[in-house]
PDB file of C-alpha atoms in Angstrom:
ATOM      1  CA  ALA A   1     108.519 172.785 273.319  1.00 89.00           C
ATOM      2  CA  TYR A   2     110.108 174.891 276.064  1.00 90.00           C
ATOM      3  CA  PHE A   3     108.100 177.969 275.136  1.00 89.00           C
ATOM      4  CA  GLU A   4     104.862 176.012 274.750  1.00 89.00           C
ATOM      5  CA  ALA A   5     105.319 174.724 278.300  1.00 91.00           C
ATOM      6  CA  LEU A   6     106.017 178.301 279.400  1.00 88.00           C
ATOM      7  CA  THR A   7     102.715 179.402 277.850  1.00 90.00           C
ATOM      8  CA  ARG A   8     100.778 176.649 279.624  1.00 91.00           C
ATOM      9  CA  LYS A   9     102.364 177.547 282.945  1.00 92.00           C
ATOM     10  CA  GLY A  10     101.707 181.266 282.434  1.00 91.00           C
ATOM     11  CA  ARG A  11      98.044 180.638 281.719  1.00 92.00           C
ATOM     12  CA  ALA A  12      97.576 178.206 284.613  1.00 94.00           C
ATOM     13  CA  THR A  13      99.375 180.318 287.213  1.00 94.00           C
ATOM     14  CA  PRO A  14      99.835 183.884 285.938  1.00 93.00           C
ATOM     15  CA  THR A  15     102.497 186.078 287.501  1.00 94.00           C
ATOM     16  CA  ASP A  16     103.712 189.595 286.758  1.00 91.00           C
ATOM     17  CA  ASP A  17     106.592 188.619 284.459  1.00 90.00           C
ATOM     18  CA  VAL A  18     106.924 189.051 280.700  1.00 88.00           C
ATOM     19  CA  ALA A  19     106.276 185.356 279.982  1.00 90.00           C
ATOM     20  CA  SER A  20     102.862 185.497 281.680  1.00 93.00           C
ATOM     21  CA  LEU A  21     102.056 188.760 279.925  1.00 92.00           C
ATOM     22  CA  ILE A  22     102.659 187.096 276.553  1.00 93.00           C
ATOM     23  CA  ALA A  23     100.872 183.870 277.500  1.00 93.00           C
ATOM     24  CA  ASN A  24      97.746 185.773 278.549  1.00 93.00           C
ATOM     25  CA  GLY A  25      97.874 188.429 275.852  1.00 92.00           C
ATOM     26  CA  GLU A  26      94.774 189.114 273.793  1.00 92.00           C
ATOM     27  CA  VAL A  27      94.085 190.771 270.468  1.00 90.00           C
ATOM     28  CA  ASP A  28      90.505 191.872 269.780  1.00 92.00           C
ATOM     29  CA  GLY A  29      89.352 189.927 272.826  1.00 92.00           C
ATOM     30  CA  LYS A  30      90.923 186.653 271.684  1.00 93.00           C
ATOM     31  CA  PRO A  31      94.025 184.948 273.132  1.00 90.00           C
ATOM     32  CA  ILE A  32      97.240 185.270 271.130  1.00 90.00           C
ATOM     33  CA  PRO A  33      97.674 182.059 269.090  1.00 90.00           C
ATOM     34  CA  ASP A  34     100.411 179.747 270.375  1.00 87.00           C
ATOM     35  CA  ILE A  35     102.546 180.217 267.266  1.00 89.00           C
ATOM     36  CA  GLU A  36     102.545 183.993 267.770  1.00 91.00           C
ATOM     37  CA  ALA A  37     103.241 183.641 271.496  1.00 90.00           C
ATOM     38  CA  ASN A  38     106.229 181.425 270.648  1.00 90.00           C
ATOM     39  CA  GLY A  39     107.408 184.063 268.190  1.00 90.00           C
ATOM     40  CA  TYR A  40     107.400 186.692 270.942  1.00 89.00           C
ATOM     41  CA  TYR A  41     109.395 184.432 273.272  1.00 90.00           C
ATOM     42  CA  ILE A  42     111.943 183.584 270.583  1.00 87.00           C
ATOM     43  CA  ILE A  43     112.542 187.162 269.470  1.00 84.00           C
ATOM     44  CA  ILE A  44     113.066 188.287 273.091  1.00 83.00           C
ATOM     45  CA  ALA A  45     115.535 185.442 273.725  1.00 82.00           C
ATOM     46  CA  THR A  46     117.541 185.850 270.517  1.00 79.00           C
ATOM     47  CA  ALA A  47     117.486 189.646 270.438  1.00 79.00           C
ATOM     48  CA  GLY A  48     118.816 189.852 273.977  1.00 81.00           C
ATOM     49  CA  HIS A  49     121.660 187.420 273.311  1.00 86.00           C
ATOM     50  CA  ASP A  50     122.991 188.373 269.878  1.00 88.00           C
ATOM     51  CA  THR A  51     122.770 192.130 270.272  1.00 92.00           C
ATOM     52  CA  THR A  52     124.302 192.281 273.750  1.00 93.00           C
ATOM     53  CA  SER A  53     127.206 189.988 272.866  1.00 94.00           C
ATOM     54  CA  ALA A  54     127.839 191.976 269.679  1.00 94.00           C
ATOM     55  CA  SER A  55     127.939 195.274 271.567  1.00 96.00           C
ATOM     56  CA  THR A  56     130.180 193.834 274.281  1.00 97.00           C
ATOM     57  CA  ALA A  57     132.714 192.385 271.852  1.00 97.00           C
ATOM     58  CA  GLY A  58     132.585 195.331 269.450  1.00 97.00           C
ATOM     59  CA  GLY A  59     133.236 197.803 272.235  1.00 97.00           C
ATOM     60  CA  LEU A  60     136.152 195.708 273.486  1.00 98.00           C
ATOM     61  CA  LEU A  61     137.651 195.592 269.987  1.00 98.00           C
ATOM     62  CA  GLU A  62     137.477 199.366 269.663  1.00 97.00           C
ATOM     63  CA  LEU A  63     139.109 199.831 273.074  1.00 97.00           C
ATOM     64  CA  ILE A  64     141.963 197.570 271.940  1.00 97.00           C
ATOM     65  CA  ARG A  65     142.293 199.647 268.773  1.00 97.00           C
ATOM     66  CA  SER A  66     142.179 202.889 270.788  1.00 96.00           C
ATOM     67  CA  PRO A  67     144.657 202.348 273.664  1.00 95.00           C
ATOM     68  CA  GLU A  68     144.413 205.971 274.783  1.00 96.00           C
ATOM     69  CA  GLN A  69     140.674 205.490 275.336  1.00 97.00           C
ATOM     70  CA  LEU A  70     141.282 202.256 277.232  1.00 96.00           C
ATOM     71  CA  GLN A  71     143.809 203.938 279.508  1.00 95.00           C
ATOM     72  CA  LYS A  72     141.376 206.779 280.117  1.00 96.00           C
ATOM     73  CA  LEU A  73     138.701 204.274 281.151  1.00 96.00           C
ATOM     74  CA  LYS A  74     141.043 202.302 283.426  1.00 94.00           C
ATOM     75  CA  ALA A  75     142.171 205.523 285.104  1.00 94.00           C
ATOM     76  CA  ASP A  76     138.617 206.511 286.103  1.00 95.00           C
ATOM     77  CA  PRO A  77     136.235 203.531 285.781  1.00 94.00           C
ATOM     78  CA  GLU A  78     133.702 204.838 288.309  1.00 93.00           C
ATOM     79  CA  THR A  79     133.046 207.893 286.151  1.00 93.00           C
ATOM     80  CA  LEU A  80     133.538 206.455 282.667  1.00 95.00           C
ATOM     81  CA  LEU A  81     132.166 202.911 282.789  1.00 95.00           C
ATOM     82  CA  SER A  82     128.563 203.887 282.061  1.00 93.00           C
ATOM     83  CA  THR A  83     129.500 206.246 279.217  1.00 93.00           C
ATOM     84  CA  THR A  84     131.822 203.583 277.772  1.00 95.00           C
ATOM     85  CA  VAL A  85     128.948 201.096 277.715  1.00 96.00           C
ATOM     86  CA  ASP A  86     126.674 203.564 275.927  1.00 93.00           C
ATOM     87  CA  GLU A  87     129.460 204.362 273.490  1.00 95.00           C
ATOM     88  CA  ALA A  88     129.993 200.649 272.740  1.00 96.00           C
ATOM     89  CA  ILE A  89     126.287 200.268 272.005  1.00 95.00           C
ATOM     90  CA  ARG A  90     126.254 203.377 269.782  1.00 95.00           C
ATOM     91  CA  TRP A  91     129.410 202.332 267.991  1.00 96.00           C
ATOM     92  CA  VAL A  92     128.330 198.754 267.232  1.00 96.00           C
ATOM     93  CA  THR A  93     124.582 199.330 266.706  1.00 95.00           C
ATOM     94  CA  PRO A  94     124.006 195.585 266.206  1.00 94.00           C
ATOM     95  CA  VAL A  95     120.500 195.901 264.726  1.00 92.00           C
ATOM     96  CA  ARG A  96     121.272 197.330 261.298  1.00 93.00           C
ATOM     97  CA  HIS A  97     117.869 198.281 259.959  1.00 93.00           C
ATOM     98  CA  PHE A  98     114.094 198.061 260.188  1.00 90.00           C
ATOM     99  CA  MET A  99     111.405 198.654 257.594  1.00 91.00           C
ATOM    100  CA  ARG A 100     108.533 200.951 258.473  1.00 90.00           C
ATOM    101  CA  THR A 101     105.435 202.055 256.550  1.00 95.00           C
ATOM    102  CA  ALA A 102     104.330 205.691 256.692  1.00 95.00           C
ATOM    103  CA  THR A 103     100.820 206.260 258.021  1.00 96.00           C
ATOM    104  CA  GLU A 104     100.684 209.788 256.581  1.00 97.00           C
ATOM    105  CA  ASP A 105     102.619 211.979 254.156  1.00 97.00           C
ATOM    106  CA  TYR A 106     105.871 213.232 255.644  1.00 95.00           C
ATOM    107  CA  SER A 107     108.400 215.673 254.237  1.00 95.00           C
ATOM    108  CA  LEU A 108     112.067 215.093 255.027  1.00 88.00           C
ATOM    109  CA  ARG A 109     114.812 217.322 253.631  1.00 87.00           C
ATOM    110  CA  GLY A 110     113.058 218.054 250.377  1.00 92.00           C
ATOM    111  CA  LYS A 111     111.725 214.529 249.909  1.00 93.00           C
ATOM    112  CA  THR A 112     108.175 213.376 250.575  1.00 96.00           C
ATOM    113  CA  ILE A 113     107.433 209.933 251.985  1.00 96.00           C
ATOM    114  CA  LYS A 114     103.819 209.276 251.099  1.00 97.00           C
ATOM    115  CA  ALA A 115     101.303 207.426 253.249  1.00 97.00           C
ATOM    116  CA  GLY A 116     101.535 203.703 252.505  1.00 97.00           C
ATOM    117  CA  GLU A 117     105.122 203.882 251.270  1.00 96.00           C
ATOM    118  CA  SER A 118     107.811 201.927 253.077  1.00 95.00           C
ATOM    119  CA  ALA A 119     111.102 203.321 254.303  1.00 93.00           C
ATOM    120  CA  VAL A 120     114.227 201.615 255.639  1.00 93.00           C
ATOM    121  CA  LEU A 121     115.689 202.994 258.854  1.00 91.00           C
ATOM    122  CA  TRP A 122     119.469 202.496 258.948  1.00 94.00           C
ATOM    123  CA  TYR A 123     120.426 202.645 262.610  1.00 94.00           C
ATOM    124  CA  PRO A 124     124.247 202.675 262.171  1.00 94.00           C
ATOM    125  CA  SER A 125     123.859 205.756 259.984  1.00 94.00           C
ATOM    126  CA  ALA A 126     121.631 207.466 262.553  1.00 93.00           C
ATOM    127  CA  ASN A 127     124.160 206.725 265.290  1.00 94.00           C
ATOM    128  CA  ARG A 128     126.884 208.460 263.282  1.00 93.00           C
ATOM    129  CA  ASP A 129     124.851 211.513 262.363  1.00 91.00           C
ATOM    130  CA  GLU A 130     127.167 214.553 262.315  1.00 89.00           C
ATOM    131  CA  GLU A 131     124.230 216.808 263.203  1.00 86.00           C
ATOM    132  CA  VAL A 132     123.602 214.870 266.419  1.00 87.00           C
ATOM    133  CA  PHE A 133     126.961 213.590 267.664  1.00 89.00           C
ATOM    134  CA  ARG A 134     130.238 215.425 268.092  1.00 88.00           C
ATOM    135  CA  GLU A 135     133.010 213.507 266.305  1.00 90.00           C
ATOM    136  CA  PRO A 136     130.624 210.629 265.465  1.00 92.00           C
ATOM    137  CA  PHE A 137     133.318 208.489 263.808  1.00 95.00           C
ATOM    138  CA  LYS A 138     135.515 208.477 266.904  1.00 94.00           C
ATOM    139  CA  PHE A 139     135.101 206.046 269.809  1.00 96.00           C
ATOM    140  CA  LYS A 140     135.074 208.146 272.992  1.00 94.00           C
ATOM    141  CA  VAL A 141     134.750 206.637 276.456  1.00 95.00           C
ATOM    142  CA  ASP A 142     133.947 210.054 277.903  1.00 92.00           C
ATOM    143  CA  ARG A 143     131.190 210.904 275.442  1.00 89.00           C
ATOM    144  CA  THR A 144     128.561 212.564 277.603  1.00 79.00           C
ATOM    145  CA  ALA A 145     125.154 211.032 278.207  1.00 60.00           C
ATOM    146  CA  GLU A 146     123.578 213.977 276.405  1.00 58.00           C
ATOM    147  CA  ASP A 147     125.795 213.319 273.395  1.00 63.00           C
ATOM    148  CA  SER A 148     125.329 209.559 273.340  1.00 56.00           C
ATOM    149  CA  GLY A 149     123.050 207.704 275.731  1.00 50.00           C
ATOM    150  CA  ALA A 150     120.102 210.045 275.348  1.00 61.00           C
ATOM    151  CA  LYS A 151     120.384 210.270 271.570  1.00 81.00           C
ATOM    152  CA  GLN A 152     121.695 206.976 270.207  1.00 87.00           C
ATOM    153  CA  LEU A 153     119.037 204.830 268.547  1.00 91.00           C
ATOM    154  CA  ALA A 154     120.514 201.335 268.863  1.00 92.00           C
ATOM    155  CA  PHE A 155     117.598 200.355 271.114  1.00 92.00           C
ATOM    156  CA  GLY A 156     114.969 201.719 268.765  1.00 88.00           C
ATOM    157  CA  PHE A 157     112.485 204.403 269.722  1.00 84.00           C
ATOM    158  CA  GLY A 158     108.926 204.945 270.917  1.00 85.00           C
ATOM    159  CA  ALA A 159     106.564 201.968 270.813  1.00 83.00           C
ATOM    160  CA  HIS A 160     109.331 199.785 269.373  1.00 81.00           C
ATOM    161  CA  VAL A 161     112.008 200.585 271.954  1.00 87.00           C
ATOM    162  CA  CYS A 162     113.963 197.546 273.181  1.00 88.00           C
ATOM    163  CA  LEU A 163     112.407 195.829 276.194  1.00 83.00           C
ATOM    164  CA  GLY A 164     115.802 194.668 277.432  1.00 88.00           C
ATOM    165  CA  GLN A 165     117.804 197.883 277.147  1.00 92.00           C
ATOM    166  CA  HIS A 166     118.374 198.233 280.892  1.00 93.00           C
ATOM    167  CA  LEU A 167     119.360 194.571 281.233  1.00 92.00           C
ATOM    168  CA  ALA A 168     121.752 194.911 278.283  1.00 94.00           C
ATOM    169  CA  ARG A 169     123.471 197.915 279.856  1.00 95.00           C
ATOM    170  CA  MET A 170     123.721 196.115 283.181  1.00 96.00           C
ATOM    171  CA  GLU A 171     125.247 193.005 281.591  1.00 96.00           C
ATOM    172  CA  ILE A 172     127.839 194.927 279.561  1.00 97.00           C
ATOM    173  CA  THR A 173     128.701 197.056 282.581  1.00 97.00           C
ATOM    174  CA  SER A 174     129.282 193.938 284.699  1.00 97.00           C
ATOM    175  CA  ILE A 175     131.494 192.324 282.072  1.00 96.00           C
ATOM    176  CA  TYR A 176     133.565 195.445 281.453  1.00 97.00           C
ATOM    177  CA  ARG A 177     133.993 196.103 285.167  1.00 96.00           C
ATOM    178  CA  GLU A 178     135.440 192.633 285.702  1.00 95.00           C
ATOM    179  CA  ILE A 179     137.648 192.710 282.608  1.00 94.00           C
ATOM    180  CA  PHE A 180     139.179 196.130 283.029  1.00 93.00           C
ATOM    181  CA  SER A 181     139.764 195.792 286.773  1.00 93.00           C
ATOM    182  CA  ARG A 182     141.879 192.685 286.157  1.00 93.00           C
ATOM    183  CA  ILE A 183     143.853 193.124 282.947  1.00 93.00           C
ATOM    184  CA  THR A 184     147.144 194.945 282.636  1.00 92.00           C
ATOM    185  CA  ASP A 185     147.565 194.489 278.878  1.00 93.00           C
ATOM    186  CA  ILE A 186     145.276 193.372 276.064  1.00 95.00           C
ATOM    187  CA  GLU A 187     145.841 193.072 272.320  1.00 96.00           C
ATOM    188  CA  LEU A 188     144.538 191.302 269.236  1.00 97.00           C
ATOM    189  CA  ALA A 189     145.810 187.761 268.695  1.00 97.00           C
ATOM    190  CA  GLY A 190     144.343 187.305 265.218  1.00 96.00           C
ATOM    191  CA  GLU A 191     141.908 188.781 262.745  1.00 97.00           C
ATOM    192  CA  PRO A 192     138.396 189.484 264.090  1.00 97.00           C
ATOM    193  CA  GLN A 193     135.650 187.624 262.226  1.00 97.00           C
ATOM    194  CA  TYR A 194     132.199 189.061 261.616  1.00 95.00           C
ATOM    195  CA  ILE A 195     128.776 187.469 261.364  1.00 92.00           C
ATOM    196  CA  HIS A 196     127.509 187.377 257.769  1.00 91.00           C
ATOM    197  CA  SER A 197     124.201 189.128 258.282  1.00 87.00           C
ATOM    198  CA  SER A 198     122.523 192.273 256.995  1.00 84.00           C
ATOM    199  CA  PHE A 199     120.086 192.464 259.915  1.00 88.00           C
ATOM    200  CA  VAL A 200     121.722 191.733 263.286  1.00 88.00           C
ATOM    201  CA  GLY A 201     125.472 192.090 262.841  1.00 89.00           C
ATOM    202  CA  GLY A 202     128.580 191.984 264.955  1.00 92.00           C
ATOM    203  CA  LEU A 203     131.635 189.939 265.773  1.00 95.00           C
ATOM    204  CA  LYS A 204     131.579 186.172 265.448  1.00 94.00           C
ATOM    205  CA  SER A 205     135.002 185.779 267.049  1.00 95.00           C
ATOM    206  CA  LEU A 206     137.510 188.132 268.666  1.00 96.00           C
ATOM    207  CA  PRO A 207     140.896 186.474 269.332  1.00 97.00           C
ATOM    208  CA  ILE A 208     142.779 188.346 272.042  1.00 97.00           C
ATOM    209  CA  ARG A 209     145.946 188.051 274.112  1.00 96.00           C
ATOM    210  CA  TYR A 210     145.990 189.552 277.598  1.00 95.00           C
ATOM    211  CA  ARG A 211     147.763 189.742 280.959  1.00 95.00           C
ATOM    212  CA  ILE A 212     146.013 189.941 284.305  1.00 92.00           C
ATOM    213  CA  LYS A 213     147.105 191.336 287.629  1.00 85.00           C
TER     214      LYS A 213
END
């Protein structure tokens, strides 16, 4: 009901925001049906929430497990905060996979994907590719932008790249800045629990114990 009202408002008084763009979208000269417009709204809302919270919590967990990395970040937050955020996103890669269909024959390492065949893209595997990342199975707060931010595929790629990637980075940066400027100690206070999902994964709960300044 909320999104249907949003569509009506966007059509009556269009603005330059994403909601109005969806509400007034057309395919083959015809308006997008309401059910499809609602689908766009829902996927933007849920994708932005679940993925960002998963990356935030997953990065925090790895910093707790890697105290030397946490101390390195706290010693130089102005330099390392942005690379830490990108590393958290690479490390967690909350969207696990997507299915794509080849539009033409494509050879890949001795295998041929034929036009019309489907292939699964496993993003966590891509973000731990030894040919792309140095020490891919290590969480590094000082991983350079060239080694992480410019190459990690957690936000997708090309026409399917995440619309909210800049907002997600900004949100995680804000949270981390506030947390790590205030705490003196942080540790696990229980066993982390994970979401049971093969598509969008991440932590369901992260019990912690901490001290603040």
